[in-house]
Short mmCIF file of C-alpha atoms in Angstrom, two decimals:
data_model
loop_
_atom_site.label_atom_id
_atom_site.label_comp_id
_atom_site.label_asym_id
_atom_site.label_seq_id
_atom_site.Cartn_x
_atom_site.Cartn_y
_atom_site.Cartn_z
CA MET A 316 0.00 0.00 0.00
CA ALA A 317 2.13 2.87 -1.32
CA LEU A 318 0.45 5.80 0.41
CA GLN A 319 2.63 8.88 0.80
CA CYS A 320 3.02 11.84 3.14
CA GLY A 321 4.65 14.84 1.47
CA ILE A 322 6.83 17.21 3.53
CA VAL A 323 6.16 20.82 2.49
CA GLY A 324 7.13 24.28 3.70
CA LEU A 325 9.10 27.37 2.77
CA PRO A 326 12.80 27.03 1.90
CA ASN A 327 15.22 26.64 4.83
CA VAL A 328 12.68 25.58 7.46
CA GLY A 329 14.41 22.22 8.00
CA LYS A 330 12.40 19.97 5.65
CA SER A 331 15.35 18.13 4.12
CA THR A 332 17.13 17.82 7.47
CA LEU A 333 13.98 16.26 8.89
CA PHE A 334 13.60 13.98 5.86
CA ASN A 335 17.19 12.79 6.24
CA ALA A 336 16.60 12.08 9.93
CA LEU A 337 13.45 10.11 9.14
CA THR A 338 14.91 8.05 6.34
CA SER A 339 18.69 8.27 6.83
CA GLY A 340 18.56 9.39 3.21
CA LYS A 341 20.89 11.68 1.30
CA ALA A 342 18.67 14.63 0.40
CA LEU A 343 20.80 17.76 0.11
CA ALA A 344 20.31 20.05 3.12
CA ALA A 345 21.79 23.42 2.23
CA ASN A 346 21.44 27.01 3.39
CA TYR A 347 19.78 28.37 0.25
CA PRO A 348 16.38 27.98 -1.45
CA PHE A 349 15.72 25.03 -3.78
CA ALA A 350 18.49 22.86 -2.34
CA THR A 351 16.12 20.00 -3.14
CA LYS A 352 14.88 20.37 -6.71
CA ASP A 353 13.36 16.92 -7.13
CA PRO A 354 11.14 15.10 -4.66
CA ASN A 355 13.05 12.56 -2.59
CA VAL A 356 11.10 9.50 -1.54
CA GLY A 357 11.94 7.44 1.53
CA VAL A 358 10.30 4.25 2.80
CA ILE A 359 10.40 4.23 6.60
CA THR A 360 9.32 1.64 9.14
CA VAL A 361 6.53 2.48 11.57
CA PRO A 362 7.65 2.02 15.21
CA ASP A 363 5.26 -0.37 16.96
CA ALA A 364 5.96 -1.86 20.40
CA ARG A 365 3.25 -4.47 19.76
CA LEU A 366 5.35 -6.03 16.99
CA ASP A 367 8.29 -6.30 19.38
CA LYS A 368 6.11 -7.94 22.04
CA LEU A 369 4.61 -10.47 19.63
CA SER A 370 8.10 -11.33 18.37
CA GLU A 371 9.24 -11.87 21.95
CA LEU A 372 6.38 -14.32 22.53
CA VAL A 373 6.53 -16.18 19.20
CA ASN A 374 10.31 -16.09 18.58
CA PRO A 375 9.95 -16.14 14.76
CA GLN A 376 12.67 -16.57 12.15
CA ARG A 377 12.11 -13.00 10.98
CA ILE A 378 10.27 -9.82 11.92
CA VAL A 379 8.74 -7.52 9.29
CA PRO A 380 7.40 -4.08 10.33
CA THR A 381 4.96 -2.05 8.29
CA THR A 382 6.08 1.06 6.41
CA VAL A 383 4.99 4.46 5.18
CA GLU A 384 6.44 6.55 2.35
CA ILE A 385 7.70 10.09 2.97
CA VAL A 386 8.31 12.53 0.10
CA ASP A 387 10.59 15.54 0.56
CA ILE A 388 9.14 18.26 -1.67
CA ALA A 389 11.25 21.32 -2.45
CA GLY A 390 10.32 24.61 -0.76
CA LEU A 391 7.46 26.76 -1.99
CA ILE A 392 7.64 30.55 -2.18
CA LYS A 393 5.21 33.40 -2.79
CA GLY A 394 3.85 33.17 -6.32
CA ALA A 395 4.23 29.40 -6.58
CA SER A 396 0.64 29.12 -7.82
CA GLN A 397 1.68 31.30 -10.76
CA GLY A 398 4.82 29.30 -11.43
CA GLU A 399 7.30 31.33 -9.37
CA GLY A 400 10.32 29.42 -8.07
CA LEU A 401 9.52 26.27 -10.05
CA GLY A 402 6.09 26.45 -8.42
CA ASN A 403 4.22 24.39 -11.01
CA GLN A 404 6.58 21.46 -10.51
CA PHE A 405 6.38 21.65 -6.74
CA LEU A 406 2.59 21.92 -6.70
CA ALA A 407 2.37 18.91 -8.99
CA ASN A 408 4.50 16.95 -6.52
CA ILE A 409 2.11 17.92 -3.71
CA ARG A 410 -0.89 16.84 -5.78
CA GLU A 411 0.51 13.32 -6.02
CA VAL A 412 0.81 12.68 -2.26
CA ASP A 413 -2.02 11.49 -0.02
CA ALA A 414 -1.34 13.72 3.00
CA ILE A 415 0.77 16.75 3.87
CA VAL A 416 3.33 17.26 6.62
CA HIS A 417 3.70 21.04 6.79
CA VAL A 418 6.96 22.08 8.46
CA VAL A 419 7.26 25.58 9.91
CA ARG A 420 10.38 27.14 11.32
CA CYS A 421 10.15 27.91 15.02
CA PHE A 422 13.80 28.53 15.86
CA ASP A 423 16.05 31.60 15.66
CA ASP A 424 19.48 31.21 14.07
CA ASP A 425 21.29 34.06 12.34
CA ASN A 426 23.38 31.49 10.45
CA VAL A 427 20.35 30.03 8.68
CA VAL A 428 18.87 32.48 6.20
CA HIS A 429 15.08 32.83 6.14
CA VAL A 430 13.67 33.38 2.68
CA ASP A 431 11.51 36.28 3.99
CA GLY A 432 14.13 37.75 6.30
CA SER A 433 12.61 36.93 9.70
CA VAL A 434 11.20 33.99 11.67
CA ASN A 435 7.40 34.03 11.73
CA PRO A 436 5.76 30.59 11.46
CA VAL A 437 2.22 32.03 11.32
CA ARG A 438 3.12 34.14 8.29
CA ASP A 439 4.98 31.24 6.69
CA LYS A 440 1.97 28.96 7.01
CA GLU A 441 -0.28 31.61 5.53
CA ILE A 442 2.01 31.89 2.50
CA ILE A 443 1.79 28.15 1.82
CA ASP A 444 -1.97 28.11 2.45
CA LEU A 445 -2.47 31.02 0.06
CA GLU A 446 -0.50 29.40 -2.75
CA LEU A 447 -2.26 26.05 -2.37
CA GLY A 448 -5.64 27.77 -2.13
CA LEU A 449 -5.03 29.88 -5.25
CA LYS A 450 -4.08 26.79 -7.22
CA ASP A 451 -7.20 24.99 -6.00
CA LEU A 452 -9.34 27.99 -6.90
CA GLU A 453 -7.94 27.88 -10.42
CA THR A 454 -8.77 24.15 -10.62
CA VAL A 455 -12.34 24.68 -9.37
CA GLU A 456 -13.02 27.59 -11.72
CA LYS A 457 -11.89 25.55 -14.73
CA ARG A 458 -14.21 22.69 -13.75
CA LEU A 459 -17.05 25.14 -13.10
CA GLU A 460 -16.85 26.41 -16.68
CA LYS A 461 -17.52 22.89 -17.97
CA VAL A 462 -20.19 22.02 -15.42
CA ILE A 463 -22.14 25.26 -15.93
CA ARG A 464 -22.50 24.43 -19.64
CA ALA A 465 -23.47 20.83 -18.89
CA ALA A 466 -25.93 21.81 -16.14
CA LYS A 467 -28.03 23.81 -18.63
CA ALA A 468 -29.42 20.49 -19.84
CA GLY A 469 -30.87 19.95 -16.37
CA SER A 470 -28.96 16.77 -15.51
CA LYS A 471 -29.40 15.94 -11.82
CA ASP A 472 -25.75 14.93 -11.47
CA ASP A 473 -24.49 18.09 -13.16
CA LEU A 474 -26.70 20.30 -11.02
CA LYS A 475 -25.39 18.57 -7.90
CA ALA A 476 -21.78 19.02 -9.05
CA LEU A 477 -22.50 22.68 -9.75
CA ASP A 478 -23.78 23.19 -6.21
CA ILE A 479 -20.74 21.47 -4.69
CA LEU A 480 -18.28 23.40 -6.83
CA ASN A 481 -19.89 26.73 -5.92
CA ARG A 482 -19.66 25.85 -2.22
CA VAL A 483 -16.01 24.88 -2.56
CA LYS A 484 -15.24 28.03 -4.56
CA ALA A 485 -16.82 30.28 -1.90
CA HIS A 486 -14.91 28.45 0.83
CA LEU A 487 -11.57 28.84 -0.95
CA GLU A 488 -12.27 32.52 -1.67
CA SER A 489 -12.75 33.03 2.07
CA GLY A 490 -9.19 31.78 2.59
CA ARG A 491 -10.14 28.42 4.12
CA PRO A 492 -8.87 24.97 2.98
CA SER A 493 -11.34 22.70 1.18
CA ARG A 494 -10.75 19.87 3.68
CA GLU A 495 -12.89 21.80 6.18
CA LEU A 496 -15.90 21.19 3.92
CA LEU A 497 -15.48 17.43 3.64
CA ALA A 498 -17.49 16.61 6.77
CA ASP A 499 -20.50 18.39 5.24
CA LEU A 500 -20.33 16.56 1.89
CA ASP A 501 -21.80 13.19 0.96
CA ASP A 502 -19.70 10.47 -0.67
CA ASP A 503 -20.17 11.93 -4.15
CA GLY A 504 -19.05 15.33 -2.95
CA LYS A 505 -15.98 13.90 -1.24
CA THR A 506 -15.07 11.99 -4.40
CA LEU A 507 -15.36 15.14 -6.50
CA VAL A 508 -13.17 17.21 -4.18
CA MET A 509 -10.55 14.65 -3.25
CA ARG A 510 -10.27 12.29 -6.23
CA ASP A 511 -11.68 13.98 -9.33
CA LEU A 512 -10.32 17.47 -8.61
CA SER A 513 -7.49 16.30 -6.32
CA LEU A 514 -7.56 19.63 -4.52
CA LEU A 515 -4.33 20.41 -2.70
CA THR A 516 -6.12 21.85 0.32
CA SER A 517 -8.35 18.77 0.66
CA LYS A 518 -5.44 16.62 1.83
CA PRO A 519 -5.13 15.69 5.52
CA THR A 520 -2.48 17.91 7.09
CA LEU A 521 -0.11 17.63 10.05
CA TYR A 522 1.91 20.63 11.25
CA VAL A 523 5.48 20.16 12.49
CA CYS A 524 7.15 22.97 14.40
CA ASN A 525 10.91 22.69 13.88
CA VAL A 526 12.31 24.02 17.15
CA ASP A 527 15.71 24.57 18.74
CA GLU A 528 17.17 22.09 21.21
CA GLY A 529 15.97 23.99 24.27
CA SER A 530 12.35 24.11 23.08
CA MET A 531 11.74 20.41 22.41
CA GLU A 532 9.73 19.84 25.57
CA SER A 533 8.30 23.21 26.58
CA GLY A 534 8.04 24.99 23.21
CA ASN A 535 8.73 28.70 22.74
CA ALA A 536 7.05 31.94 21.72
CA HIS A 537 6.99 30.83 18.06
CA THR A 538 5.28 27.49 18.80
CA ARG A 539 2.73 29.10 21.08
CA ALA A 540 1.82 31.71 18.46
CA PHE A 541 1.55 29.03 15.81
CA ALA A 542 -0.61 26.73 17.93
CA ALA A 543 -2.98 29.62 18.61
CA SER A 544 -3.23 30.39 14.88
CA VAL A 545 -4.38 26.85 13.98
CA ALA A 546 -6.56 26.24 17.04
CA GLY A 547 -9.74 26.24 14.91
CA GLU A 548 -8.47 23.85 12.23
CA ASN A 549 -8.84 20.54 14.09
CA VAL A 550 -5.31 19.48 13.13
CA GLU A 551 -2.40 18.00 15.07
CA VAL A 552 0.69 20.08 15.82
CA ILE A 553 3.91 18.45 17.01
CA ALA A 554 7.28 19.97 17.89
CA ILE A 555 10.54 18.37 16.74
CA CYS A 556 14.14 19.53 16.68
CA ALA A 557 15.28 18.39 13.23
CA GLY A 558 18.92 19.05 14.14
CA ILE A 559 18.76 16.71 17.14
CA GLU A 560 16.94 14.07 15.08
CA ALA A 561 19.72 14.28 12.49
CA GLN A 562 22.34 13.71 15.21
CA ILE A 563 20.45 10.65 16.46
CA ALA A 564 20.17 9.26 12.92
CA ASP A 565 23.95 9.57 12.45
CA MET A 566 24.74 7.49 15.53
CA GLU A 567 26.00 4.00 14.77
CA THR A 568 24.47 1.93 17.57
CA LEU A 569 21.22 1.69 19.50
CA GLU A 570 23.22 2.05 22.71
CA GLU A 571 24.62 5.40 21.58
CA ARG A 572 21.15 6.61 20.68
CA ALA A 573 19.69 5.47 24.01
CA GLU A 574 22.45 7.24 25.96
CA PHE A 575 21.98 10.42 23.94
CA LEU A 576 18.21 10.40 24.49
CA GLU A 577 18.67 9.86 28.21
CA MET A 578 21.00 12.84 28.32
CA MET A 579 18.64 15.02 26.26
CA GLY A 580 15.45 14.07 28.08
CA PRO A 581 12.94 12.61 25.53
CA SER A 582 11.88 8.98 26.07
CA GLU A 583 12.16 8.24 22.34
CA PRO A 584 13.30 10.00 19.15
CA GLY A 585 10.90 12.66 17.94
CA LYS A 586 10.87 10.96 14.56
CA ASN A 587 8.97 8.00 16.07
CA LYS A 588 6.21 10.35 17.15
CA LEU A 589 6.17 11.94 13.68
CA ILE A 590 6.08 8.62 11.82
CA ARG A 591 3.15 7.38 13.90
CA ALA A 592 1.36 10.70 13.32
CA CYS A 593 1.88 10.31 9.55
CA TYR A 594 0.46 6.80 9.69
CA THR A 595 -2.64 8.05 11.50
CA LEU A 596 -2.89 11.01 9.12
CA LEU A 597 -3.16 8.58 6.20
CA ASN A 598 -6.06 6.86 8.03
CA LEU A 599 -4.17 3.60 8.31
CA ILE A 600 -4.23 0.85 10.91
CA THR A 601 -2.09 -2.24 11.50
CA TYR A 602 -2.97 -5.87 11.78
CA PHE A 603 -0.52 -8.69 12.40
CA THR A 604 0.22 -12.22 11.28
CA ALA A 605 2.20 -14.28 13.76
CA GLY A 606 3.88 -17.65 13.21
CA GLU A 607 7.18 -19.43 13.70
CA LYS A 608 8.48 -18.35 10.29
CA GLU A 609 7.43 -14.70 10.53
CA VAL A 610 5.78 -12.09 12.69
CA ARG A 611 4.66 -9.30 10.43
CA ALA A 612 2.76 -6.03 10.58
CA TRP A 613 0.41 -5.26 7.69
CA THR A 614 -1.08 -1.92 6.68
CA VAL A 615 -4.76 -1.53 5.85
CA ARG A 616 -7.07 1.46 5.69
CA ASN A 617 -9.15 2.19 8.75
CA GLY A 618 -12.58 0.65 8.24
CA ALA A 619 -11.43 -2.15 5.91
CA LYS A 620 -13.25 -5.45 6.02
CA ALA A 621 -11.56 -8.83 6.37
CA PRO A 622 -11.36 -9.70 2.61
CA GLU A 623 -9.64 -6.37 1.87
CA ALA A 624 -7.15 -7.03 4.66
CA ALA A 625 -6.50 -10.49 3.22
CA GLY A 626 -5.88 -8.91 -0.18
CA VAL A 627 -3.01 -6.88 1.25
CA ILE A 628 -1.11 -10.15 1.65
CA HIS A 629 -2.10 -11.54 -1.77
CA SER A 630 -4.92 -10.86 -4.22
CA ASP A 631 -5.82 -14.59 -4.19
CA PHE A 632 -6.54 -14.33 -0.46
CA GLU A 633 -9.21 -11.71 -1.17
CA LYS A 634 -10.69 -13.44 -4.21
CA GLY A 635 -11.04 -16.80 -2.47
CA PHE A 636 -11.73 -15.48 1.02
CA ILE A 637 -13.62 -17.95 3.24
CA ARG A 638 -13.11 -16.69 6.77
CA ALA A 639 -10.66 -14.97 9.10
CA GLU A 640 -9.47 -16.34 12.42
CA VAL A 641 -8.97 -13.31 14.68
CA ILE A 642 -7.17 -12.92 17.99
CA LYS A 643 -7.15 -9.60 19.82
CA TYR A 644 -3.66 -8.35 20.64
CA ASN A 645 -4.33 -8.04 24.38
CA ASP A 646 -5.62 -11.62 24.51
CA PHE A 647 -2.52 -12.93 22.73
CA VAL A 648 -0.26 -11.12 25.19
CA HIS A 649 -2.33 -12.22 28.18
CA PHE A 650 -2.36 -15.93 27.29
CA GLY A 651 1.10 -15.95 25.69
CA SER A 652 0.49 -18.09 22.60
CA GLU A 653 -2.03 -18.89 19.88
CA ALA A 654 -2.61 -22.37 21.32
CA LYS A 655 -3.49 -21.02 24.76
CA VAL A 656 -5.77 -18.37 23.23
CA LYS A 657 -7.67 -21.14 21.44
CA GLU A 658 -7.91 -23.19 24.62
CA ALA A 659 -9.43 -20.18 26.37
CA GLY A 660 -11.98 -19.79 23.57
CA LYS A 661 -10.73 -16.31 22.74
CA MET A 662 -10.13 -16.82 19.00
CA ALA A 663 -13.03 -15.55 16.88
CA VAL A 664 -14.01 -16.83 13.43
CA GLU A 665 -15.16 -13.91 11.28
CA GLY A 666 -16.74 -13.60 7.83
CA LYS A 667 -16.66 -11.14 4.96
CA GLU A 668 -18.37 -8.32 6.85
CA TYR A 669 -15.90 -8.22 9.73
CA VAL A 670 -14.28 -4.79 10.10
CA VAL A 671 -10.61 -5.08 11.01
CA THR A 672 -9.55 -3.48 14.29
CA ASP A 673 -6.11 -1.99 14.86
CA GLY A 674 -3.90 -4.63 16.46
CA ASP A 675 -5.86 -7.69 15.30
CA ILE A 676 -3.81 -10.85 14.82
CA MET A 677 -5.32 -12.60 11.81
CA HIS A 678 -5.09 -15.85 9.92
CA PHE A 679 -7.03 -16.19 6.65
CA ARG A 680 -8.73 -19.24 5.17
CA PHE A 681 -9.23 -19.06 1.42
CA ASN A 682 -9.84 -21.18 -1.65
CA VAL A 683 -8.97 -20.35 -5.26
#
């Protein structure tokens, strides 16, 4: 399931440094705009203590975590919606991802040039929002021209699309992202906004405040101002020091990393928190398969039914699905093995309508 989170922001806010820390990749992190001219893609494992616990109990030959893809997209600037600063290319890269990680700079450092001359995360966010909104408005207006002509024939579907497009247009003109409208739209409306139009502002968004070392736990004036500015958006905001994360990523051993974290204070790297937030942002959950050969985490969309989950392993599993044998994670841990779970009568047999729950341990029966 190749779903992607795209890292966006103004130049020199720490996007590429953060990407490198997440992926241990080689994206160029330089002190000038457009250091990253092409999107870098990294596949990163999702930290999950449940996988470690299951592996401890089962002692398999191998352990396979689930993953999420992160795309480092070069910095946007004012005028990007009109093509400024390679804007068309960058906006196209954003259109291709499923969710947005919006990084804002919340640290002061005279040695790192800010593209607008001063540190102001609220202003920086507004610049990105404006450019994405203007591009979406252009997309909606083009579609409106076609739908207005078609709606003259009185088609019910065209009239409905016309109403939705006018609502979206008014919302964008008010300076608000289209994702705020999604809760008020039916399935057809959501499909039009998110899939057919692929509006940039319809994508789920997570804000990351890139802070200095001393502000990782308590924040600072920049993070507090930023949090206040997005209080009405119903979005998550997390603070990470990209520089510290880069140092951790460069360390050779787990022991070194553990000692460094103990000295710095956090219980785990900030990147773990960010990766899990990205996973949730993409509306994904994890189920597990557990056996002597392999304990593995699998990714499935939240709300998926058992046959769809089976299809993640192999399409034949979905086509020939018969039933799923399901053990809840807490039951597996409590009883210590699949055999003991069965003895206790805690393994459920589920059919095609079963909705997978995060943490389920599943075994599929199928016939093709």
